[in-house]
Amino acid sequence: MVWLLGLSICSVLAASARAEDIVSRAYGDLLRELDSLEGFEAWPLRDEPGHLLRAPHHAPGLAVASHFEGQAPGILSRRDGGRHDSLVAAQADGPLRLATGPDGQGLAVARHRGFGSNAAFPIGPDGFGRLSGRGEGSLAILFDQDHAATGMLIHSDYPDPLGTRPAPRGMVEAIFLARDGRVLGRVITPLTEGITALGFQTASGQPRIAGVVILNTDPGGIAVDDILFARAALMGRAATPGDQAPAPVLAGRRPRASVGAC
């Protein structure tokens, strides 16, 4: 059983890393350096619960589902009764292949009020049909090519005018995998109210990240949007400060300009 006290940090930097292979980067810096952004805009706008995906979501350069073949999914229970997807074993089979959750779980895409656009909702143990299941699941990203850096936006809170939502915020964990299924590193970040912007790169600057799994323990669940990566991924290093790529454009709109400052 897990109970987490609320924490508050600058949204763009992760709080703790369990491996030196992956380091934190400011999302705003990566937004300037990387040239591709996936925001699930190919799906027609539909209010929650949205579209339940029964197969991986595919977009140029990546695909998204719930976890990877060979990983051992589990269920984490909070003291207040909330349930979240977990991984008993994070190492996956190689080469990486996406897997989807049981019927009624996996991934949903819907219009998110906080983002003001489509976002991905990982569906947890309570399932797509219940509000308590939307956002409590795991989300896996499989890149077509190995990358040196990536980032994403996590939304963890809606307005709560009746004061019914538990006050403590949860955590988000990003697990990075190599193409052969090995775990490169795990980074745990306390979630802030609203949008938490996450950015990461390999410590060496070499393109080694083939996949990422996102887990969370937030009482209200999470939604994921604006995944950053490099379309021309076969660069020998991550971009260094001062390098700048054209601002990524997605479905006729540019990313949110306000993200990236503490």
mmCIF file of N, CA and C in Angstrom, residues 12 27-29 195 197 254-262:
data_model
loop_
_atom_site.group_PDB
_atom_site.id
_atom_site.type_symbol
_atom_site.label_atom_id
_atom_site.label_comp_id
_atom_site.label_asym_id
_atom_site.label_seq_id
_atom_site.Cartn_x
_atom_site.Cartn_y
_atom_site.Cartn_z
ATOM 1 N N VAL A 12 9.669 21.918 -14.476
ATOM 2 C CA VAL A 12 10.426 21.438 -15.617
ATOM 3 C C VAL A 12 11.559 20.503 -15.253
ATOM 4 N N TYR A 27 12.028 21.254 -20.096
ATOM 5 C CA TYR A 27 11.155 21.019 -21.249
ATOM 6 C C TYR A 27 11.224 22.194 -22.219
ATOM 7 N N GLY A 28 11.288 23.408 -21.702
ATOM 8 C CA GLY A 28 11.354 24.577 -22.570
ATOM 9 C C GLY A 28 12.580 24.583 -23.457
ATOM 10 N N ASP A 29 13.709 24.100 -22.927
ATOM 11 C CA ASP A 29 14.920 24.008 -23.752
ATOM 12 C C ASP A 29 14.735 22.972 -24.856
ATOM 13 N N ILE A 195 -0.238 21.520 -14.891
ATOM 14 C CA ILE A 195 0.706 20.933 -15.846
ATOM 15 C C ILE A 195 2.089 20.786 -15.226
ATOM 16 N N ALA A 197 5.790 19.817 -16.578
ATOM 17 C CA ALA A 197 6.544 19.665 -17.825
ATOM 18 C C ALA A 197 7.812 18.877 -17.545
ATOM 19 N N ARG A 254 1.184 25.833 -32.947
ATOM 20 C CA ARG A 254 2.472 25.700 -32.292
ATOM 21 C C ARG A 254 2.258 25.312 -30.829
ATOM 22 N N PRO A 255 3.286 24.697 -30.203
ATOM 23 C CA PRO A 255 3.135 24.274 -28.818
ATOM 24 C C PRO A 255 2.897 25.462 -27.896
ATOM 25 N N ARG A 256 2.468 25.170 -26.683
ATOM 26 C CA ARG A 256 2.173 26.195 -25.694
ATOM 27 C C ARG A 256 3.426 26.980 -25.345
ATOM 28 N N ALA A 257 3.395 28.270 -25.571
ATOM 29 C CA ALA A 257 4.591 29.084 -25.377
ATOM 30 C C ALA A 257 4.909 29.311 -23.915
ATOM 31 N N SER A 258 3.939 29.107 -23.018
ATOM 32 C CA SER A 258 4.144 29.431 -21.612
ATOM 33 C C SER A 258 4.885 28.345 -20.851
ATOM 34 N N VAL A 259 5.076 27.184 -21.447
ATOM 35 C CA VAL A 259 5.709 26.068 -20.755
ATOM 36 C C VAL A 259 7.215 26.232 -20.771
ATOM 37 N N GLY A 260 7.854 25.933 -19.641
ATOM 38 C CA GLY A 260 9.301 25.875 -19.623
ATOM 39 C C GLY A 260 9.956 26.828 -18.662
ATOM 40 N N ALA A 261 9.215 27.674 -17.991
ATOM 41 C CA ALA A 261 9.798 28.582 -17.020
ATOM 42 C C ALA A 261 9.389 28.162 -15.626
ATOM 43 N N CYS A 262 10.312 28.292 -14.674
ATOM 44 C CA CYS A 262 9.991 27.972 -13.286
ATOM 45 C C CYS A 262 9.134 29.074 -12.692
#
